[in-house]
Tab-separated table of C-alpha atoms in Angstrom:
chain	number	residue	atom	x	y	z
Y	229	UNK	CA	4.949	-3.202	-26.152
Y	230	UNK	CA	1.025	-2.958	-26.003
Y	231	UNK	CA	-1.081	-0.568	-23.907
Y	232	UNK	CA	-2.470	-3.793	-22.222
Y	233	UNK	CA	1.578	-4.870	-21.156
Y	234	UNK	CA	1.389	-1.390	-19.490
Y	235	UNK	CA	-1.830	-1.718	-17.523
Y	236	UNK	CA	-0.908	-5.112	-16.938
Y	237	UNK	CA	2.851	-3.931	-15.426
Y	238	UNK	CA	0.964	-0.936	-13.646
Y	239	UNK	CA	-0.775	-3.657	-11.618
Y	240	UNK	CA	-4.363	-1.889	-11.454
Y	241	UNK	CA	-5.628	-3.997	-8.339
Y	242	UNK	CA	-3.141	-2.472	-5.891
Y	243	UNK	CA	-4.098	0.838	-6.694
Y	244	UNK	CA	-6.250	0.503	-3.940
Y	245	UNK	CA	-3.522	1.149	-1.814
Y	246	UNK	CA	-2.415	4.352	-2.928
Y	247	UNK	CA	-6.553	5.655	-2.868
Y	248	UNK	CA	-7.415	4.860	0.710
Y	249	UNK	CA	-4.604	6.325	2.578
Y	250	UNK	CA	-5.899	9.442	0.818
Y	251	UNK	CA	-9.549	8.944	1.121
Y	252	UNK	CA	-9.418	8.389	5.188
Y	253	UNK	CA	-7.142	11.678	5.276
Y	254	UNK	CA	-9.358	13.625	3.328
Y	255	UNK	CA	-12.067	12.370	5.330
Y	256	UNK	CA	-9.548	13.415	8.637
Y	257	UNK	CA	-9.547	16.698	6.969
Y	258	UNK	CA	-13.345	17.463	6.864
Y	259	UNK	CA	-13.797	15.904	10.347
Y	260	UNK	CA	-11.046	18.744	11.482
Y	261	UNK	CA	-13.254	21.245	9.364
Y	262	UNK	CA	-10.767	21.596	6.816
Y	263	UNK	CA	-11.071	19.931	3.521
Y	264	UNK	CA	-9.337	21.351	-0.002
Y	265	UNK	CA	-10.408	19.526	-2.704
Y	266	UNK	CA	-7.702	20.803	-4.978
Y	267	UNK	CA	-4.703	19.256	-2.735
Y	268	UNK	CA	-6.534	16.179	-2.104
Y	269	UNK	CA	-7.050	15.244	-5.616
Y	270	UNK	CA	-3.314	16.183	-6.209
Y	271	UNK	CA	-2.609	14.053	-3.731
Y	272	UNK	CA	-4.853	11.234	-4.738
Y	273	UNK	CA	-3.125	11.018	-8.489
Y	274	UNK	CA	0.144	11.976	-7.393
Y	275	UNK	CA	-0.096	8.449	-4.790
Y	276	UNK	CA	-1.716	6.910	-8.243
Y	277	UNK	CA	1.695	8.020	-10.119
Y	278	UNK	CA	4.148	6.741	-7.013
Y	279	UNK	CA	2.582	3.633	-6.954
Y	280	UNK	CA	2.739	2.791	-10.751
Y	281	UNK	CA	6.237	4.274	-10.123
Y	282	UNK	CA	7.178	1.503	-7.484
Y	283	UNK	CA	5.150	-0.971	-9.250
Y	284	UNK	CA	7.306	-0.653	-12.339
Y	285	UNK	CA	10.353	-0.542	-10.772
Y	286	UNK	CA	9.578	-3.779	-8.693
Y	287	UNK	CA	8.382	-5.161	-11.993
Y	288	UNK	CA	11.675	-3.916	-13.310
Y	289	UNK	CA	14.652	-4.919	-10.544
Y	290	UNK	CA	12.603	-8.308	-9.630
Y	291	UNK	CA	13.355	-9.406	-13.257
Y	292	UNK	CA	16.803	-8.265	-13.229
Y	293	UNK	CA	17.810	-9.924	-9.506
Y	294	UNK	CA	15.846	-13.339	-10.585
Y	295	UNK	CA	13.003	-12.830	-8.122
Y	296	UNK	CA	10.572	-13.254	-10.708
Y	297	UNK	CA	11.516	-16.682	-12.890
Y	298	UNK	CA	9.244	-18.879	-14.653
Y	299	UNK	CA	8.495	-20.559	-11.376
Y	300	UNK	CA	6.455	-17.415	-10.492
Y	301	UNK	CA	3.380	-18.564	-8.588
Y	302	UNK	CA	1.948	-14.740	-9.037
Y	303	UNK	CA	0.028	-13.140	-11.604
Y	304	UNK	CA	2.453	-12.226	-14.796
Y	305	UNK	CA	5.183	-9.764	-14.686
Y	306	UNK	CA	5.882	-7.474	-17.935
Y	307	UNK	CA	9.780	-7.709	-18.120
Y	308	UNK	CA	10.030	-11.388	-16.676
Y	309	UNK	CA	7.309	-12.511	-19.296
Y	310	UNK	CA	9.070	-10.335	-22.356
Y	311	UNK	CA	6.150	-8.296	-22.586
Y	312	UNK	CA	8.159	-4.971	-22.023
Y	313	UNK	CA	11.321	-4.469	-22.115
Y	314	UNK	CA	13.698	-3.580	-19.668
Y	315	UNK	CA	14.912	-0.648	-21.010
Y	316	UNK	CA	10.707	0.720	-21.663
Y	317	UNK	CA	10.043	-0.277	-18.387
Y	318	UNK	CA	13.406	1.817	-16.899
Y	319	UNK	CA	11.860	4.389	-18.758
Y	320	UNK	CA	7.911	4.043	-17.913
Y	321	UNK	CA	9.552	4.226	-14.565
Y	322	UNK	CA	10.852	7.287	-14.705
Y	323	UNK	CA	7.684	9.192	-16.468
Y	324	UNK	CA	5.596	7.670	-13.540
Y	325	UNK	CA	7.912	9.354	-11.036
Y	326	UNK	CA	8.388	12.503	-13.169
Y	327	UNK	CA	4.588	12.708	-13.182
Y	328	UNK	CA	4.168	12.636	-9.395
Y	329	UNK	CA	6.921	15.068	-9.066
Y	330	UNK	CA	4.331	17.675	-10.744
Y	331	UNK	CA	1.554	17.034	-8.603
Y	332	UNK	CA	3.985	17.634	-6.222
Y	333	UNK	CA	5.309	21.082	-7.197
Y	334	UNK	CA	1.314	21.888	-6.832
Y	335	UNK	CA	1.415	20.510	-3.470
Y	336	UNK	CA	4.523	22.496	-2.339
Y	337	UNK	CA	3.139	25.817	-3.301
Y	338	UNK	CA	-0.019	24.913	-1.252
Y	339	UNK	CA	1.509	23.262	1.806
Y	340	UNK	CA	5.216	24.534	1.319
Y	341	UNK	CA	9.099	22.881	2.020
Y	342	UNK	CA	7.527	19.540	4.093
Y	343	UNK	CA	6.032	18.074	0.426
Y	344	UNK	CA	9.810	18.505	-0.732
Y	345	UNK	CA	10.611	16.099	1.934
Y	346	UNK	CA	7.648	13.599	1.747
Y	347	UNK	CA	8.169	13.491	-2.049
Y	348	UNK	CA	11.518	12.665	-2.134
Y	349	UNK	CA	11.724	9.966	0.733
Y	350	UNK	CA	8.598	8.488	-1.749
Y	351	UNK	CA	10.065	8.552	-4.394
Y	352	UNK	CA	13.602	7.339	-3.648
Y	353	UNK	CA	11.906	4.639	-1.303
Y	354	UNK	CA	10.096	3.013	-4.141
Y	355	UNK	CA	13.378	3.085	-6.160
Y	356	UNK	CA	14.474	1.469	-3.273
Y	357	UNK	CA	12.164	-0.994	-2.453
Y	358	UNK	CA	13.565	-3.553	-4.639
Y	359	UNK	CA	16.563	-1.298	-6.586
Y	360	UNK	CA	19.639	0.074	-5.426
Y	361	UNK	CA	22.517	-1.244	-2.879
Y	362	UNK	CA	20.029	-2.179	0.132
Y	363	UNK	CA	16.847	-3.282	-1.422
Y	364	UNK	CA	13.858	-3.176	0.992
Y	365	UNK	CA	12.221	-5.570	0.237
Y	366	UNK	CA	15.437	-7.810	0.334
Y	367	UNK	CA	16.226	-6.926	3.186
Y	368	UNK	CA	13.033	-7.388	5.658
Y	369	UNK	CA	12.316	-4.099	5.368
Y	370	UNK	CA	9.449	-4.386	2.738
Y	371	UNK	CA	6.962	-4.537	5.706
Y	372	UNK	CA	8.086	-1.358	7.685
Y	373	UNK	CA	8.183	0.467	4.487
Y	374	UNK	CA	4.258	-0.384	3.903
Y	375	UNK	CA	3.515	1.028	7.325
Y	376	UNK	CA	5.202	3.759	7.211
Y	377	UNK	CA	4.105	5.314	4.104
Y	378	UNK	CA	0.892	4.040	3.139
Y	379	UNK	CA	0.017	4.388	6.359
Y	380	UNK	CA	1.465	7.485	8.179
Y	381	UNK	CA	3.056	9.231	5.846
Y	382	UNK	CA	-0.087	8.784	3.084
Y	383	UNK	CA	-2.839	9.807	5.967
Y	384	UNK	CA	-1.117	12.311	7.630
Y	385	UNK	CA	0.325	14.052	4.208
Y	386	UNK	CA	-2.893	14.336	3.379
Y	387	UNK	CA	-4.463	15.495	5.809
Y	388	UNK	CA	-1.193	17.654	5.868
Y	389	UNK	CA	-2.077	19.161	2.661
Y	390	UNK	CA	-5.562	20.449	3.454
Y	391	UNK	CA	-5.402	21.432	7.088
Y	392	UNK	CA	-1.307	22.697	7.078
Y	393	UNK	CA	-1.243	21.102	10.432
Y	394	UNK	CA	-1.062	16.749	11.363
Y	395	UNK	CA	-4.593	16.245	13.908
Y	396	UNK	CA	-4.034	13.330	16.458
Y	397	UNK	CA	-6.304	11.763	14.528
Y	398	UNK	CA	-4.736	11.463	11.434
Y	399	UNK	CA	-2.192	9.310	13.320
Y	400	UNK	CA	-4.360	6.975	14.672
Y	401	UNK	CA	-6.728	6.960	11.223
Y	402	UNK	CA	-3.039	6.050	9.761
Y	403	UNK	CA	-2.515	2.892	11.768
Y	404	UNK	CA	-5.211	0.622	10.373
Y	405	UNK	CA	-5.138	1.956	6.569
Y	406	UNK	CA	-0.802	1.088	7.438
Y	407	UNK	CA	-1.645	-2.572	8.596
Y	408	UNK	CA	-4.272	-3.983	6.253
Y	409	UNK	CA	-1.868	-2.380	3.462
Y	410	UNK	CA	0.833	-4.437	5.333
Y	411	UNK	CA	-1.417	-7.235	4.939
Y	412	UNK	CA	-1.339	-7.562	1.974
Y	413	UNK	CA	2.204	-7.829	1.246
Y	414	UNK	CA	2.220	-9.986	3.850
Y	415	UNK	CA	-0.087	-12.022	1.986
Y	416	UNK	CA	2.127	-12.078	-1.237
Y	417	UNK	CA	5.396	-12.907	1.079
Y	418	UNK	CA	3.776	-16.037	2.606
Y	419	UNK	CA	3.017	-16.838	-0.867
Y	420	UNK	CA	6.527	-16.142	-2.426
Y	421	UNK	CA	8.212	-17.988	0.492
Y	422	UNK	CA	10.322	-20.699	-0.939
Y	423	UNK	CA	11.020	-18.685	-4.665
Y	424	UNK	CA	12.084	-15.159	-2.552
Y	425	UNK	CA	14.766	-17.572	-0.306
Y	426	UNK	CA	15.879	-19.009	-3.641
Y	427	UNK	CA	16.565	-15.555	-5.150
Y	428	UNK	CA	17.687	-14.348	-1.849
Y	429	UNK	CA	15.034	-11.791	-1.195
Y	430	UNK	CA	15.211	-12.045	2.697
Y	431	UNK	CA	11.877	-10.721	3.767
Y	432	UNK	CA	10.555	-11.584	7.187
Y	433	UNK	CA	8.656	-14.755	6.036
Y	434	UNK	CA	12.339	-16.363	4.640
Y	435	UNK	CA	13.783	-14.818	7.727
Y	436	UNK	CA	11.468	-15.932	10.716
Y	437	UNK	CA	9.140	-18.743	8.867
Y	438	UNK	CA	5.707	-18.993	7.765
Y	439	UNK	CA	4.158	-19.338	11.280
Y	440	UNK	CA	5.873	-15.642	11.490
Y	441	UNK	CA	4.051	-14.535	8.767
Y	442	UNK	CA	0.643	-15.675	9.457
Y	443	UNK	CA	0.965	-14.307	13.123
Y	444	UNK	CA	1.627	-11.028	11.530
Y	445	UNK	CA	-1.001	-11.093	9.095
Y	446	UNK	CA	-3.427	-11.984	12.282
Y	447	UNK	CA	-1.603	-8.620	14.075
Y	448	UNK	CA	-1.985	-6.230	11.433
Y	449	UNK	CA	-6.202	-7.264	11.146
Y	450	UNK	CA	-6.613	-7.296	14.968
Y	451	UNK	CA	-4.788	-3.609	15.315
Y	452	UNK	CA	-7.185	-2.819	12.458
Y	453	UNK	CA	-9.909	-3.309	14.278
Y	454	UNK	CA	-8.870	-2.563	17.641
Y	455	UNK	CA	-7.732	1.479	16.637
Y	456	UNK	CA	-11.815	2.189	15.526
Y	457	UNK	CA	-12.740	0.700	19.063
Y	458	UNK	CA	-9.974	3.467	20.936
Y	459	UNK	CA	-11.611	6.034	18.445
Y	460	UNK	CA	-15.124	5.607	19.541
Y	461	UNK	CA	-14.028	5.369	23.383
Y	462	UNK	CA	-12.089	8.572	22.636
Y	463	UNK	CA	-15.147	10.077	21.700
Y	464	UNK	CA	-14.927	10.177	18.142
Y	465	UNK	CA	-18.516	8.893	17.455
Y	466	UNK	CA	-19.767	5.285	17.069
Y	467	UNK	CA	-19.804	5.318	13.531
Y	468	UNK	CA	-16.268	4.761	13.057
Y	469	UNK	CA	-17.558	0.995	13.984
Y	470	UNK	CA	-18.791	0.666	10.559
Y	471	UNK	CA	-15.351	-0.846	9.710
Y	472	UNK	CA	-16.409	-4.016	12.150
Y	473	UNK	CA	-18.924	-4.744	8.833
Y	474	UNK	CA	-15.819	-6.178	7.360
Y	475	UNK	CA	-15.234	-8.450	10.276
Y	476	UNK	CA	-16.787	-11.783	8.655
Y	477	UNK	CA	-14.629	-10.782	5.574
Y	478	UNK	CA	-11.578	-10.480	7.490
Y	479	UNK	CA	-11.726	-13.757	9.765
Y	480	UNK	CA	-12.341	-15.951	6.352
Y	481	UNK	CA	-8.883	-14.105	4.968
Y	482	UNK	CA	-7.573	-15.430	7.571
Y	483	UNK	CA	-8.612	-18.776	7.523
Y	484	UNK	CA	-7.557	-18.819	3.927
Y	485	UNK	CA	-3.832	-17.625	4.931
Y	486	UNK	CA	-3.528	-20.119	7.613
Y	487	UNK	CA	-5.338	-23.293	5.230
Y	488	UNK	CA	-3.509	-21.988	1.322
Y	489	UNK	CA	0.073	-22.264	0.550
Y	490	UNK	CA	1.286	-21.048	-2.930
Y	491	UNK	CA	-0.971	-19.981	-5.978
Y	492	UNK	CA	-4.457	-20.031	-4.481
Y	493	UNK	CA	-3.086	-16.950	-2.292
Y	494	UNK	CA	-3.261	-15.143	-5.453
Y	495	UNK	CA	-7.112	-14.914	-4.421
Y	496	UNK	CA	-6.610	-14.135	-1.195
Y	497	UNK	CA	-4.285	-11.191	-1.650
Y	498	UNK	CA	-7.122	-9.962	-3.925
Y	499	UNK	CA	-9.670	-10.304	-0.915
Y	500	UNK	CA	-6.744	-8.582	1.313
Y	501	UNK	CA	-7.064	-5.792	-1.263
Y	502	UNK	CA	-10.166	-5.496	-1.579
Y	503	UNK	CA	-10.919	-5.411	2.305
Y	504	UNK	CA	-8.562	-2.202	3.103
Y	505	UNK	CA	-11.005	-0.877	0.191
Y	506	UNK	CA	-14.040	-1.619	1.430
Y	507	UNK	CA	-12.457	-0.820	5.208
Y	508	UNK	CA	-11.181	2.160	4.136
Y	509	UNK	CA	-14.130	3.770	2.966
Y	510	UNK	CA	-16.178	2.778	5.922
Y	511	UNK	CA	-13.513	4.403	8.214
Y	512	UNK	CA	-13.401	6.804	5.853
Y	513	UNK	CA	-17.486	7.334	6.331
Y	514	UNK	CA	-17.659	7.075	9.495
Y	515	UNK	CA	-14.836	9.594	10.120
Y	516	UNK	CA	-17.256	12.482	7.991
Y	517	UNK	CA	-20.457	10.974	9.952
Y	518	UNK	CA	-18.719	12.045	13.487
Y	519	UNK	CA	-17.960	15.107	12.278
């Protein structure tokens, strides 16, 4: 057990993730006149700790259902490669949780009894994402839980947190941060196809095909890019159209999900990653320029 097993099981690349929903509802927040520094960055490492939280735990209950074998076309996984142990990793899972359960007391005593119930259904959905008796993630479900809460629940929480009240706009901000994060699992699902029906992890690419999964990949970057086009008809300022930057970045993604199959979609889940990033901020910058 080495520090570098740790980072390596923390998975540092889809941090990203758990930083934008928070950065575009922060940025919802000053918009609306109403930013608090304090909850935000309690809310930016308590997402850090959920995240390594779920990481781990994926890291953990893949190993122990089979998911991850040493057929694994992804990068390495701590317990499956006998870098950690299960047992550490149980545990490292735990702390991680623990951890975001104190940023969350902060939170509750700023925005009150609505943080008990985001950081609960949180925490016991990324437990649940590939652990307990109805695994997400085995289950189809993998995708709606991306959506729902690093999109809506990550945006609007934050924004939650700051303002004590959920703007319209924090919904609609929530949709495209919720589908490029999709995205990306989407990615690693196409990917995983033939390995995940093996192990019997039935998410929507075993279920419906990988036509089904690179029409939803398509889907979640079009709605991406259609919600900052609604914002700026709304009246929310053209600079929300910065995120149409990313456009030439997005349309080679998806030539690489429709051309790849296998390992070299390693590199384009990076790229997926890295585009909510560098969407994110954008959104996120043109969200403060309209204020």
């Amino acid at each position: 057990m080495t520090v570098e097993a740790w980072i390596l099981a923390s998975r540092p690349k889809t941090l990203t993730a758990a930083a934008v929903p928070v950065v575009v509802g922060t940025a919802v927040a000053i918009h609306e006149g109403g930013a608090s520094w304090g909850p935000a960055l309690a809310a930016l490492l308590g997402a850090f700790a959920i995240q390594i939280g779920t990481n781990f735990a994926n890291d953990l209950f893949d190993a122990l259902k089979g998911a991850d074998n040493e057929d694994r076309l992804g990068p390495v996984r701590a317990v499956q490669a006998g870098l950690l142990s299960a047992r550490a990793m149980a545990w490292g899972t735990g702390l991680a949780f623990g951890i975001a359960t104190l940023f969350g007391i902060y939170l509750v005593s700023v925005a009150g009894w609505p943080i008990v119930i985001i950081g609960l259904a949180s925490v016991a959905s990324g437990l649940a994402y590939t652990g307990g008796p109805f695994p997400l993630a085995y289950n189809g479900l993998g995708d709606v839980f991306v959506m729902v809460f690093f999109g809506f629940v990550a945006v609007a929480g934050t924004t939650y947190v700051q303002l004590l009240t959920v703007p319209p706009l924090a919904l609609w901000a929530a949709v495209p941060v919720g589908a490029l994060a999709t995205a990306v699992l989407v990615v690693n699902n196409v990917r995983d196809r033939e390995g995940d029906a093996l192990a019997g992890k039935r998410t929507v690419v075993v279920r419906f095909g990988r036509g089904f999964g690179l029409a939803e990949y398509g889907l979640c970057l079009a709605l991406a890019y259609a919600v900052p086009v609604g914002l700026a008809a709304a009246g929310y300022g053209p600079w929300v159209l910065l995120t149409w930057v990313t456009l030439p970045m997005a349309a080679e993604l998806v030539r690489s999900v429709a051309r790849d199959q296998g390992a070299p979609l390693n590199e384009t889940l990076a790229g997926t990653a890295r585009l909510l990033l560098f969407y994110g901020l954008l959104l996120a910058w043109g969200l403060i320029l309209a204020d």
